[in-house]
Amino acid sequence: MSPSTSPRFFTEREVARHCTKESCWVLMGTRVYDVTAFLRMHPGGEALIRSRSGKDVRQVMEGPPHRHSENARRWMEQYYIGELNRDSVTGEAQTLRARNKANKQTEGERAQQTTEAKDEDERDPYSLCSSVDLDKDLVDWRKPLAWQVGHLREKYDAWVHQPVDRPIRLFGNPIMEAITKTSWYWVPIVWLPIVFYLSWHCYTTLAQGTTRLALSSGFSIPIHKYFFPVLFMMGWFLWSFIEYCIHRFVFHMNPPAHNYYLITLHFLLHGQHHKSPFDGSRLVFPPGLASLVVAVFYMSIHCVLPDILGVCVFVGGLGGYVVYDMIHYYLHYGSPKKGSYLYSLKAYHVKHHFEHQRSGFGITTTFWDHPFNTTIPDEKF
């Protein structure tokens, strides 16, 4: 709702009626918020919000057990829809007056308003998704962002870590824009057949009993087919480390404020995800970009391990990558059961987005955050 628009007023009875999955409202003092779209995104699960529907959540936002960050409060403002009128009689009177006024409108006026509203939606199809002030924001959201962010310079870091619930357009060229978007199901469709085929190939090759690992010029040990699960898990474990390193040192590099190109590169790789963390079309790697990472991963392993042993480790890493992308998508859009492993991962990852952007780099596991001292302080939701 634009600051220049007069707020709508709701009675307590009206607010209380919105307590379902299809329509969920909450209060912060006298301010009314429609958080329906946020239910599945909430790290504590949708049931936690629905249990407080129609109620004042100021104390919950302050904690304990969890005090919400400034980014979380800023994010909340995107769902503001009006003010609470505690005088039910006055509220009902306002509603009645509004209905009478609407009844006095001519059909021509209504048709004109409908046309204007339609034209407005066509001008800005994302206008209902976000509270971004199109006139005051540091970038022009009406244009592709890829070539704008580099000009933010020293303001870029603060801007990119203030998340919004709004789709991002990176490029004006429709083909380039399409390449940067991927639906989650393309990851298993593209990569799982390769994982299954290479797993079968590795197992049957080891089953021939001819594979040996040379430890010295005169000594080698046979590698039995039952070693395949061990080699596979070694690759998976190796991927979890690579996942951590890419996320920490590449995706969260700190581009110099004066370097337009590094800022742009950072935004394309990961900054756009932090700016719009619930843009479902950019939560997994596009297969084209992922294939480059997969190729480098394969060649690196092939230089260290001979022939089929390298493939065994590689396919384990590739399987780990698929699980990584699927878990990452689920952490943003899933509703894991409270107390489960994925529930704790979701809370951990959301805190990384909203409050601790310089820590919490593990996605599928928090294991590597511990030895590298990048863990996020434990808080219960």
mmCIF file of C-alpha atoms in Angstrom:
data_model
loop_
_atom_site.group_PDB
_atom_site.id
_atom_site.type_symbol
_atom_site.label_atom_id
_atom_site.label_comp_id
_atom_site.label_asym_id
_atom_site.label_seq_id
_atom_site.Cartn_x
_atom_site.Cartn_y
_atom_site.Cartn_z
ATOM 1 C CA MET A 1 0.000 0.000 0.000
ATOM 2 C CA SER A 2 1.414 3.336 -1.066
ATOM 3 C CA PRO A 3 2.078 5.830 1.734
ATOM 4 C CA SER A 4 -0.095 8.355 -0.115
ATOM 5 C CA THR A 5 -3.094 5.991 -0.157
ATOM 6 C CA SER A 6 -5.564 6.272 2.697
ATOM 7 C CA PRO A 7 -5.527 3.052 4.733
ATOM 8 C CA ARG A 8 -8.511 0.731 4.834
ATOM 9 C CA PHE A 9 -10.112 0.081 8.207
ATOM 10 C CA PHE A 10 -11.150 -3.323 9.520
ATOM 11 C CA THR A 11 -13.092 -4.385 12.579
ATOM 12 C CA GLU A 12 -11.744 -7.032 14.950
ATOM 13 C CA ARG A 13 -14.484 -9.340 13.734
ATOM 14 C CA GLU A 14 -13.355 -8.930 10.112
ATOM 15 C CA VAL A 15 -9.729 -9.661 11.003
ATOM 16 C CA ALA A 16 -10.669 -12.703 13.089
ATOM 17 C CA ARG A 17 -12.490 -14.260 10.128
ATOM 18 C CA HIS A 18 -9.236 -14.540 8.179
ATOM 19 C CA CYS A 19 -7.728 -17.540 9.961
ATOM 20 C CA THR A 20 -7.416 -20.146 7.228
ATOM 21 C CA LYS A 21 -4.690 -21.327 4.886
ATOM 22 C CA GLU A 22 -6.438 -19.525 2.039
ATOM 23 C CA SER A 23 -6.651 -16.202 3.930
ATOM 24 C CA CYS A 24 -4.560 -15.457 7.016
ATOM 25 C CA TRP A 25 -4.305 -12.028 8.684
ATOM 26 C CA VAL A 26 -2.375 -10.908 11.754
ATOM 27 C CA LEU A 27 -2.035 -7.683 13.721
ATOM 28 C CA MET A 28 0.867 -5.582 14.920
ATOM 29 C CA GLY A 29 -0.795 -3.098 17.216
ATOM 30 C CA THR A 30 -3.479 -1.548 15.055
ATOM 31 C CA ARG A 31 -1.791 -2.438 11.756
ATOM 32 C CA VAL A 32 -3.352 -5.296 9.768
ATOM 33 C CA TYR A 33 -1.257 -7.652 7.621
ATOM 34 C CA ASP A 34 -2.389 -10.261 5.108
ATOM 35 C CA VAL A 35 0.346 -12.898 5.464
ATOM 36 C CA THR A 36 -1.334 -15.585 3.363
ATOM 37 C CA ALA A 37 1.432 -15.524 0.763
ATOM 38 C CA PHE A 38 4.075 -15.904 3.477
ATOM 39 C CA LEU A 39 2.639 -19.015 5.141
ATOM 40 C CA ARG A 40 4.695 -21.578 3.251
ATOM 41 C CA MET A 41 7.824 -19.411 3.436
ATOM 42 C CA HIS A 42 7.869 -19.020 7.223
ATOM 43 C CA PRO A 43 10.789 -20.931 8.758
ATOM 44 C CA GLY A 44 8.640 -21.953 11.726
ATOM 45 C CA GLY A 45 6.013 -23.453 9.462
ATOM 46 C CA GLU A 46 2.598 -22.173 8.464
ATOM 47 C CA ALA A 47 0.857 -23.674 11.513
ATOM 48 C CA LEU A 48 2.783 -21.303 13.773
ATOM 49 C CA ILE A 49 1.392 -18.253 11.964
ATOM 50 C CA ARG A 50 -2.116 -19.645 11.603
ATOM 51 C CA SER A 51 -2.257 -20.263 15.349
ATOM 52 C CA ARG A 52 -1.784 -16.512 15.794
ATOM 53 C CA SER A 53 -4.132 -15.378 13.026
ATOM 54 C CA GLY A 54 -6.238 -12.399 14.024
ATOM 55 C CA LYS A 55 -3.956 -11.712 16.991
ATOM 56 C CA ASP A 56 -1.321 -9.123 17.824
ATOM 57 C CA VAL A 57 2.126 -10.601 17.048
ATOM 58 C CA ARG A 58 4.269 -7.748 18.402
ATOM 59 C CA GLN A 59 5.397 -9.763 21.411
ATOM 60 C CA VAL A 60 6.181 -12.747 19.195
ATOM 61 C CA MET A 61 8.279 -10.559 16.889
ATOM 62 C CA GLU A 62 10.246 -9.261 19.862
ATOM 63 C CA GLY A 63 10.795 -12.708 21.391
ATOM 64 C CA PRO A 64 11.737 -14.733 23.300
ATOM 65 C CA PRO A 65 12.622 -17.253 22.041
ATOM 66 C CA HIS A 66 13.460 -15.505 18.770
ATOM 67 C CA ARG A 67 13.727 -11.775 18.193
ATOM 68 C CA HIS A 68 13.052 -11.087 14.534
ATOM 69 C CA SER A 69 15.628 -9.091 12.592
ATOM 70 C CA GLU A 70 15.141 -5.681 11.015
ATOM 71 C CA ASN A 71 14.984 -7.359 7.609
ATOM 72 C CA ALA A 72 12.167 -9.582 8.860
ATOM 73 C CA ARG A 73 10.252 -6.517 10.060
ATOM 74 C CA ARG A 74 10.886 -4.751 6.760
ATOM 75 C CA TRP A 75 9.679 -7.842 4.931
ATOM 76 C CA MET A 76 6.509 -7.828 7.037
ATOM 77 C CA GLU A 77 5.574 -4.390 5.736
ATOM 78 C CA GLN A 78 5.049 -5.856 2.281
ATOM 79 C CA TYR A 79 1.866 -7.480 3.557
ATOM 80 C CA TYR A 80 0.354 -4.394 5.218
ATOM 81 C CA ILE A 81 -3.263 -3.900 4.082
ATOM 82 C CA GLY A 82 -4.812 -1.426 6.543
ATOM 83 C CA GLU A 83 -5.628 -0.405 10.098
ATOM 84 C CA LEU A 84 -7.711 -1.896 12.871
ATOM 85 C CA ASN A 85 -10.761 0.014 14.026
ATOM 86 C CA ARG A 86 -11.464 -1.355 17.499
ATOM 87 C CA ASP A 87 -14.900 0.260 17.573
ATOM 88 C CA SER A 88 -16.932 -2.410 15.803
ATOM 89 C CA VAL A 89 -19.937 -0.132 15.470
ATOM 90 C CA THR A 90 -17.830 2.583 13.859
ATOM 91 C CA GLY A 91 -16.154 0.013 11.650
ATOM 92 C CA GLU A 92 -19.475 -1.404 10.529
ATOM 93 C CA ALA A 93 -20.773 2.095 9.902
ATOM 94 C CA GLN A 94 -17.765 2.815 7.710
ATOM 95 C CA THR A 95 -18.398 -0.381 5.800
ATOM 96 C CA LEU A 96 -22.045 0.527 5.354
ATOM 97 C CA ARG A 97 -21.157 3.996 4.109
ATOM 98 C CA ALA A 98 -18.663 2.488 1.687
ATOM 99 C CA ARG A 99 -21.311 0.114 0.346
ATOM 100 C CA ASN A 100 -23.827 2.944 -0.087
ATOM 101 C CA LYS A 101 -21.210 4.997 -1.918
ATOM 102 C CA ALA A 102 -20.414 2.063 -4.166
ATOM 103 C CA ASN A 103 -24.119 1.561 -4.943
ATOM 104 C CA LYS A 104 -24.346 5.171 -6.111
ATOM 105 C CA GLN A 105 -21.636 4.666 -8.708
ATOM 106 C CA THR A 106 -22.868 4.388 -12.262
ATOM 107 C CA GLU A 107 -22.085 1.359 -14.346
ATOM 108 C CA GLY A 108 -19.977 3.600 -16.559
ATOM 109 C CA GLU A 109 -17.795 4.686 -13.645
ATOM 110 C CA ARG A 110 -17.290 1.109 -12.539
ATOM 111 C CA ALA A 111 -16.349 0.032 -16.061
ATOM 112 C CA GLN A 112 -13.882 2.907 -16.291
ATOM 113 C CA GLN A 113 -12.279 1.938 -12.946
ATOM 114 C CA THR A 114 -12.028 -1.680 -14.053
ATOM 115 C CA THR A 115 -10.305 -0.628 -17.292
ATOM 116 C CA GLU A 116 -7.888 1.636 -15.427
ATOM 117 C CA ALA A 117 -7.062 -1.115 -12.936
ATOM 118 C CA LYS A 118 -6.463 -3.539 -15.812
ATOM 119 C CA ASP A 119 -4.204 -1.051 -17.587
ATOM 120 C CA GLU A 120 -2.253 -0.513 -14.358
ATOM 121 C CA ASP A 121 -1.716 -4.264 -13.926
ATOM 122 C CA GLU A 122 -0.515 -4.501 -17.533
ATOM 123 C CA ARG A 123 1.988 -1.701 -16.937
ATOM 124 C CA ASP A 124 3.411 -3.368 -13.842
ATOM 125 C CA PRO A 125 2.423 -7.063 -13.503
ATOM 126 C CA TYR A 126 4.426 -7.408 -10.271
ATOM 127 C CA SER A 127 2.921 -4.387 -8.533
ATOM 128 C CA LEU A 128 0.896 -6.513 -6.136
ATOM 129 C CA CYS A 129 3.867 -8.656 -5.136
ATOM 130 C CA SER A 130 5.998 -6.116 -3.355
ATOM 131 C CA SER A 131 6.045 -2.864 -1.447
ATOM 132 C CA VAL A 132 9.120 -1.606 -3.334
ATOM 133 C CA ASP A 133 8.801 2.128 -3.883
ATOM 134 C CA LEU A 134 9.374 2.329 -7.617
ATOM 135 C CA ASP A 135 10.156 6.034 -7.432
ATOM 136 C CA LYS A 136 12.527 6.014 -4.469
ATOM 137 C CA ASP A 137 14.384 2.701 -4.702
ATOM 138 C CA LEU A 138 18.056 2.807 -5.677
ATOM 139 C CA VAL A 139 17.343 0.949 -8.911
ATOM 140 C CA ASP A 140 14.569 1.212 -11.481
ATOM 141 C CA TRP A 141 12.517 -1.967 -11.081
ATOM 142 C CA ARG A 142 10.698 -1.227 -14.333
ATOM 143 C CA LYS A 143 13.939 -2.017 -16.194
ATOM 144 C CA PRO A 144 16.278 -5.067 -16.132
ATOM 145 C CA LEU A 145 18.491 -4.949 -13.056
ATOM 146 C CA ALA A 146 21.653 -6.687 -14.294
ATOM 147 C CA TRP A 147 23.241 -3.563 -15.738
ATOM 148 C CA GLN A 148 22.031 -1.225 -12.978
ATOM 149 C CA VAL A 149 23.393 -2.761 -9.771
ATOM 150 C CA GLY A 150 27.038 -2.070 -10.589
ATOM 151 C CA HIS A 151 26.340 1.646 -10.341
ATOM 152 C CA LEU A 152 25.236 1.299 -6.701
ATOM 153 C CA ARG A 153 28.897 1.050 -5.637
ATOM 154 C CA GLU A 154 29.217 1.339 -1.837
ATOM 155 C CA LYS A 155 25.411 1.164 -1.456
ATOM 156 C CA TYR A 156 25.190 -2.223 -3.160
ATOM 157 C CA ASP A 157 25.944 -4.432 -0.136
ATOM 158 C CA ALA A 158 23.253 -2.890 2.063
ATOM 159 C CA TRP A 159 20.730 -2.815 -0.790
ATOM 160 C CA VAL A 160 21.188 -6.421 -1.883
ATOM 161 C CA HIS A 161 20.771 -7.692 1.689
ATOM 162 C CA GLN A 162 17.392 -6.019 2.159
ATOM 163 C CA PRO A 163 15.164 -8.777 0.715
ATOM 164 C CA VAL A 164 11.879 -8.140 -1.055
ATOM 165 C CA ASP A 165 9.052 -10.416 -2.124
ATOM 166 C CA ARG A 166 9.170 -9.432 -5.782
ATOM 167 C CA PRO A 167 10.272 -11.243 -8.966
ATOM 168 C CA ILE A 168 13.451 -9.909 -10.560
ATOM 169 C CA ARG A 169 14.072 -9.317 -14.236
ATOM 170 C CA LEU A 170 17.783 -9.506 -14.976
ATOM 171 C CA PHE A 171 17.924 -8.959 -18.742
ATOM 172 C CA GLY A 172 15.856 -7.192 -21.349
ATOM 173 C CA ASN A 173 16.603 -9.866 -23.948
ATOM 174 C CA PRO A 174 13.933 -12.570 -23.516
ATOM 175 C CA ILE A 175 16.298 -15.406 -24.444
ATOM 176 C CA MET A 176 18.967 -14.347 -21.952
ATOM 177 C CA GLU A 177 16.281 -13.870 -19.313
ATOM 178 C CA ALA A 178 14.847 -17.335 -19.973
ATOM 179 C CA ILE A 179 18.278 -18.944 -19.633
ATOM 180 C CA THR A 180 18.590 -17.599 -16.075
ATOM 181 C CA LYS A 181 15.297 -19.183 -14.982
ATOM 182 C CA THR A 182 14.737 -22.839 -14.150
ATOM 183 C CA SER A 183 11.833 -24.757 -12.664
ATOM 184 C CA TRP A 184 12.921 -27.074 -9.851
ATOM 185 C CA TYR A 185 11.868 -30.272 -11.630
ATOM 186 C CA TRP A 186 14.449 -29.817 -14.402
ATOM 187 C CA VAL A 187 17.232 -30.652 -11.962
ATOM 188 C CA PRO A 188 16.129 -34.279 -11.349
ATOM 189 C CA ILE A 189 14.954 -34.651 -14.967
ATOM 190 C CA VAL A 190 18.373 -33.698 -16.361
ATOM 191 C CA TRP A 191 20.760 -35.127 -13.779
ATOM 192 C CA LEU A 192 19.152 -38.171 -12.125
ATOM 193 C CA PRO A 193 19.254 -40.336 -15.300
ATOM 194 C CA ILE A 194 22.989 -39.606 -15.501
ATOM 195 C CA VAL A 195 23.430 -40.478 -11.811
ATOM 196 C CA PHE A 196 21.555 -43.775 -12.226
ATOM 197 C CA TYR A 197 23.391 -44.745 -15.413
ATOM 198 C CA LEU A 198 26.852 -43.967 -14.053
ATOM 199 C CA SER A 199 26.050 -45.771 -10.793
ATOM 200 C CA TRP A 200 25.060 -48.888 -12.730
ATOM 201 C CA HIS A 201 28.149 -48.560 -14.933
ATOM 202 C CA CYS A 202 30.481 -48.216 -11.939
ATOM 203 C CA TYR A 203 28.949 -51.135 -10.046
ATOM 204 C CA THR A 204 29.037 -53.526 -13.009
ATOM 205 C CA THR A 205 32.587 -52.511 -13.881
ATOM 206 C CA LEU A 206 33.796 -53.133 -10.321
ATOM 207 C CA ALA A 207 31.881 -56.428 -10.318
ATOM 208 C CA GLN A 208 34.190 -57.737 -13.059
ATOM 209 C CA GLY A 209 36.924 -57.968 -10.410
ATOM 210 C CA THR A 210 39.650 -56.420 -12.556
ATOM 211 C CA THR A 211 39.884 -53.023 -10.870
ATOM 212 C CA ARG A 212 42.908 -52.476 -8.666
ATOM 213 C CA LEU A 213 44.266 -49.418 -6.856
ATOM 214 C CA ALA A 214 48.036 -49.083 -7.158
ATOM 215 C CA LEU A 215 49.573 -47.882 -3.901
ATOM 216 C CA SER A 216 53.154 -48.220 -5.162
ATOM 217 C CA SER A 217 54.995 -49.498 -8.213
ATOM 218 C CA GLY A 218 54.874 -53.061 -6.960
ATOM 219 C CA PHE A 219 51.807 -53.140 -4.755
ATOM 220 C CA SER A 220 48.105 -52.716 -5.474
ATOM 221 C CA ILE A 221 44.840 -53.730 -3.839
ATOM 222 C CA PRO A 222 41.693 -55.031 -5.557
ATOM 223 C CA ILE A 223 38.596 -52.841 -5.456
ATOM 224 C CA HIS A 224 35.518 -55.025 -5.046
ATOM 225 C CA LYS A 225 32.031 -54.049 -6.187
ATOM 226 C CA TYR A 226 30.999 -53.626 -2.554
ATOM 227 C CA PHE A 227 33.359 -50.649 -2.358
ATOM 228 C CA PHE A 228 31.065 -48.686 -4.662
ATOM 229 C CA PRO A 229 28.761 -47.355 -1.864
ATOM 230 C CA VAL A 230 31.838 -46.170 0.049
ATOM 231 C CA LEU A 231 33.258 -44.382 -2.998
ATOM 232 C CA PHE A 232 29.826 -42.922 -3.760
ATOM 233 C CA MET A 233 29.500 -41.498 -0.243
ATOM 234 C CA MET A 234 33.041 -40.134 -0.460
ATOM 235 C CA GLY A 235 31.949 -38.160 -3.516
ATOM 236 C CA TRP A 236 28.813 -36.976 -1.720
ATOM 237 C CA PHE A 237 30.867 -35.838 1.261
ATOM 238 C CA LEU A 238 33.325 -34.077 -1.059
ATOM 239 C CA TRP A 239 30.442 -32.249 -2.727
ATOM 240 C CA SER A 240 29.174 -30.987 0.635
ATOM 241 C CA PHE A 241 32.569 -29.325 1.141
ATOM 242 C CA ILE A 242 32.543 -27.864 -2.386
ATOM 243 C CA GLU A 243 28.990 -26.628 -1.765
ATOM 244 C CA TYR A 244 30.164 -24.808 1.349
ATOM 245 C CA CYS A 245 33.208 -23.282 -0.399
ATOM 246 C CA ILE A 246 31.244 -22.069 -3.425
ATOM 247 C CA HIS A 247 28.569 -20.536 -1.228
ATOM 248 C CA ARG A 248 31.033 -18.837 1.090
ATOM 249 C CA PHE A 249 33.898 -17.747 -1.155
ATOM 250 C CA VAL A 250 32.203 -17.276 -4.554
ATOM 251 C CA PHE A 251 28.549 -16.473 -3.884
ATOM 252 C CA HIS A 252 29.390 -14.337 -0.852
ATOM 253 C CA MET A 253 32.487 -12.629 -2.127
ATOM 254 C CA ASN A 254 32.616 -8.979 -1.139
ATOM 255 C CA PRO A 255 32.982 -7.101 -4.453
ATOM 256 C CA PRO A 256 34.931 -3.820 -4.225
ATOM 257 C CA ALA A 257 32.633 -0.815 -4.229
ATOM 258 C CA HIS A 258 34.493 0.738 -7.172
ATOM 259 C CA ASN A 259 34.368 -2.371 -9.392
ATOM 260 C CA TYR A 260 31.241 -2.280 -11.559
ATOM 261 C CA TYR A 261 31.912 -5.668 -13.157
ATOM 262 C CA LEU A 262 32.488 -7.634 -9.951
ATOM 263 C CA ILE A 263 29.350 -6.168 -8.402
ATOM 264 C CA THR A 264 27.396 -7.167 -11.506
ATOM 265 C CA LEU A 265 28.927 -10.662 -11.440
ATOM 266 C CA HIS A 266 28.073 -11.085 -7.767
ATOM 267 C CA PHE A 267 24.482 -10.029 -8.380
ATOM 268 C CA LEU A 268 24.093 -12.459 -11.275
ATOM 269 C CA LEU A 269 25.609 -15.372 -9.345
ATOM 270 C CA HIS A 270 23.917 -14.934 -6.000
ATOM 271 C CA GLY A 271 23.034 -11.350 -5.111
ATOM 272 C CA GLN A 272 19.719 -11.529 -6.954
ATOM 273 C CA HIS A 273 18.792 -14.554 -4.822
ATOM 274 C CA HIS A 274 19.383 -12.622 -1.608
ATOM 275 C CA LYS A 275 17.446 -9.645 -2.935
ATOM 276 C CA SER A 276 14.478 -11.829 -3.893
ATOM 277 C CA PRO A 277 14.869 -15.080 -1.917
ATOM 278 C CA PHE A 278 11.431 -16.424 -2.837
ATOM 279 C CA ASP A 279 11.654 -16.018 -6.594
ATOM 280 C CA GLY A 280 10.846 -19.650 -7.388
ATOM 281 C CA SER A 281 12.287 -19.510 -10.894
ATOM 282 C CA ARG A 282 15.816 -18.846 -9.610
ATOM 283 C CA LEU A 283 16.203 -21.210 -6.653
ATOM 284 C CA VAL A 284 18.051 -23.984 -8.524
ATOM 285 C CA PHE A 285 20.968 -23.943 -10.963
ATOM 286 C CA PRO A 286 20.068 -23.743 -14.677
ATOM 287 C CA PRO A 287 21.373 -26.985 -16.280
ATOM 288 C CA GLY A 288 23.661 -25.034 -18.625
ATOM 289 C CA LEU A 289 25.448 -23.249 -15.797
ATOM 290 C CA ALA A 290 25.476 -26.371 -13.639
ATOM 291 C CA SER A 291 27.106 -28.383 -16.435
ATOM 292 C CA LEU A 292 30.156 -26.108 -16.259
ATOM 293 C CA VAL A 293 30.542 -26.761 -12.523
ATOM 294 C CA VAL A 294 29.953 -30.491 -13.065
ATOM 295 C CA ALA A 295 32.610 -30.597 -15.812
ATOM 296 C CA VAL A 296 35.214 -28.896 -13.610
ATOM 297 C CA PHE A 297 34.315 -31.271 -10.758
ATOM 298 C CA TYR A 298 34.757 -34.312 -13.013
ATOM 299 C CA MET A 299 38.088 -33.197 -14.469
ATOM 300 C CA SER A 300 39.463 -32.413 -11.008
ATOM 301 C CA ILE A 301 38.583 -35.871 -9.699
ATOM 302 C CA HIS A 302 39.858 -37.549 -12.860
ATOM 303 C CA CYS A 303 43.283 -35.952 -12.302
ATOM 304 C CA VAL A 304 43.492 -37.485 -8.809
ATOM 305 C CA LEU A 305 41.795 -40.883 -9.099
ATOM 306 C CA PRO A 306 42.295 -43.350 -11.972
ATOM 307 C CA ASP A 307 39.536 -44.326 -14.394
ATOM 308 C CA ILE A 308 36.534 -46.037 -12.799
ATOM 309 C CA LEU A 309 37.430 -45.025 -9.237
ATOM 310 C CA GLY A 310 37.213 -41.380 -10.234
ATOM 311 C CA VAL A 311 33.833 -41.973 -11.878
ATOM 312 C CA CYS A 312 32.551 -43.654 -8.698
ATOM 313 C CA VAL A 313 33.473 -40.620 -6.614
ATOM 314 C CA PHE A 314 32.195 -38.250 -9.302
ATOM 315 C CA VAL A 315 28.744 -39.822 -9.483
ATOM 316 C CA GLY A 316 28.468 -39.582 -5.692
ATOM 317 C CA GLY A 317 29.251 -35.876 -5.915
ATOM 318 C CA LEU A 318 26.735 -35.437 -8.718
ATOM 319 C CA GLY A 319 24.093 -37.149 -6.606
ATOM 320 C CA GLY A 320 24.999 -34.817 -3.748
ATOM 321 C CA TYR A 321 24.527 -31.830 -6.041
ATOM 322 C CA VAL A 322 21.020 -32.955 -7.033
ATOM 323 C CA VAL A 323 20.055 -33.370 -3.384
ATOM 324 C CA TYR A 324 21.585 -29.963 -2.615
ATOM 325 C CA ASP A 325 19.465 -28.164 -5.216
ATOM 326 C CA MET A 326 16.287 -29.987 -4.172
ATOM 327 C CA ILE A 327 16.867 -29.253 -0.489
ATOM 328 C CA HIS A 328 17.615 -25.613 -1.237
ATOM 329 C CA TYR A 329 14.307 -25.261 -3.072
ATOM 330 C CA TYR A 330 12.467 -27.024 -0.247
ATOM 331 C CA LEU A 331 14.042 -24.809 2.398
ATOM 332 C CA HIS A 332 12.427 -21.822 0.693
ATOM 333 C CA TYR A 333 9.043 -23.294 -0.181
ATOM 334 C CA GLY A 334 8.559 -26.413 1.924
ATOM 335 C CA SER A 335 6.842 -26.779 5.295
ATOM 336 C CA PRO A 336 8.871 -29.403 7.177
ATOM 337 C CA LYS A 337 7.549 -30.927 10.349
ATOM 338 C CA LYS A 338 8.617 -29.134 13.507
ATOM 339 C CA GLY A 339 11.532 -30.862 15.215
ATOM 340 C CA SER A 340 12.718 -32.563 12.016
ATOM 341 C CA TYR A 341 16.162 -32.135 10.461
ATOM 342 C CA LEU A 342 14.751 -30.175 7.531
ATOM 343 C CA TYR A 343 12.861 -27.924 9.947
ATOM 344 C CA SER A 344 16.108 -26.915 11.643
ATOM 345 C CA LEU A 345 17.807 -26.473 8.249
ATOM 346 C CA LYS A 346 14.985 -24.222 7.041
ATOM 347 C CA ALA A 347 15.210 -22.017 10.142
ATOM 348 C CA TYR A 348 19.001 -21.922 9.756
ATOM 349 C CA HIS A 349 18.867 -20.945 6.096
ATOM 350 C CA VAL A 350 16.190 -18.283 6.546
ATOM 351 C CA LYS A 351 18.287 -16.685 9.290
ATOM 352 C CA HIS A 352 21.166 -16.650 6.796
ATOM 353 C CA HIS A 353 19.000 -14.684 4.369
ATOM 354 C CA PHE A 354 17.422 -12.244 6.794
ATOM 355 C CA GLU A 355 19.964 -11.669 9.542
ATOM 356 C CA HIS A 356 23.291 -13.517 9.246
ATOM 357 C CA GLN A 357 24.382 -13.100 5.630
ATOM 358 C CA ARG A 358 28.069 -13.482 6.564
ATOM 359 C CA SER A 359 27.620 -16.877 8.195
ATOM 360 C CA GLY A 360 25.533 -20.039 7.886
ATOM 361 C CA PHE A 361 26.852 -21.113 4.475
ATOM 362 C CA GLY A 362 25.860 -24.776 4.752
ATOM 363 C CA ILE A 363 22.719 -25.750 2.837
ATOM 364 C CA THR A 364 22.299 -29.526 3.066
ATOM 365 C CA THR A 365 24.300 -29.663 6.284
ATOM 366 C CA THR A 366 25.755 -27.296 8.865
ATOM 367 C CA PHE A 367 28.767 -29.592 9.321
ATOM 368 C CA TRP A 368 31.341 -27.395 7.573
ATOM 369 C CA ASP A 369 30.223 -24.231 9.365
ATOM 370 C CA HIS A 370 31.634 -25.626 12.619
ATOM 371 C CA PRO A 371 35.334 -26.148 11.754
ATOM 372 C CA PHE A 372 35.395 -22.858 9.814
ATOM 373 C CA ASN A 373 33.643 -20.943 12.603
ATOM 374 C CA THR A 374 30.751 -19.652 10.486
ATOM 375 C CA THR A 375 27.853 -21.128 12.445
ATOM 376 C CA ILE A 376 24.751 -19.073 13.172
ATOM 377 C CA PRO A 377 23.873 -18.762 16.890
ATOM 378 C CA ASP A 378 21.223 -21.281 17.845
ATOM 379 C CA GLU A 379 17.753 -19.869 18.435
ATOM 380 C CA LYS A 380 14.485 -21.716 18.768
ATOM 381 C CA PHE A 381 11.514 -20.814 16.630
#
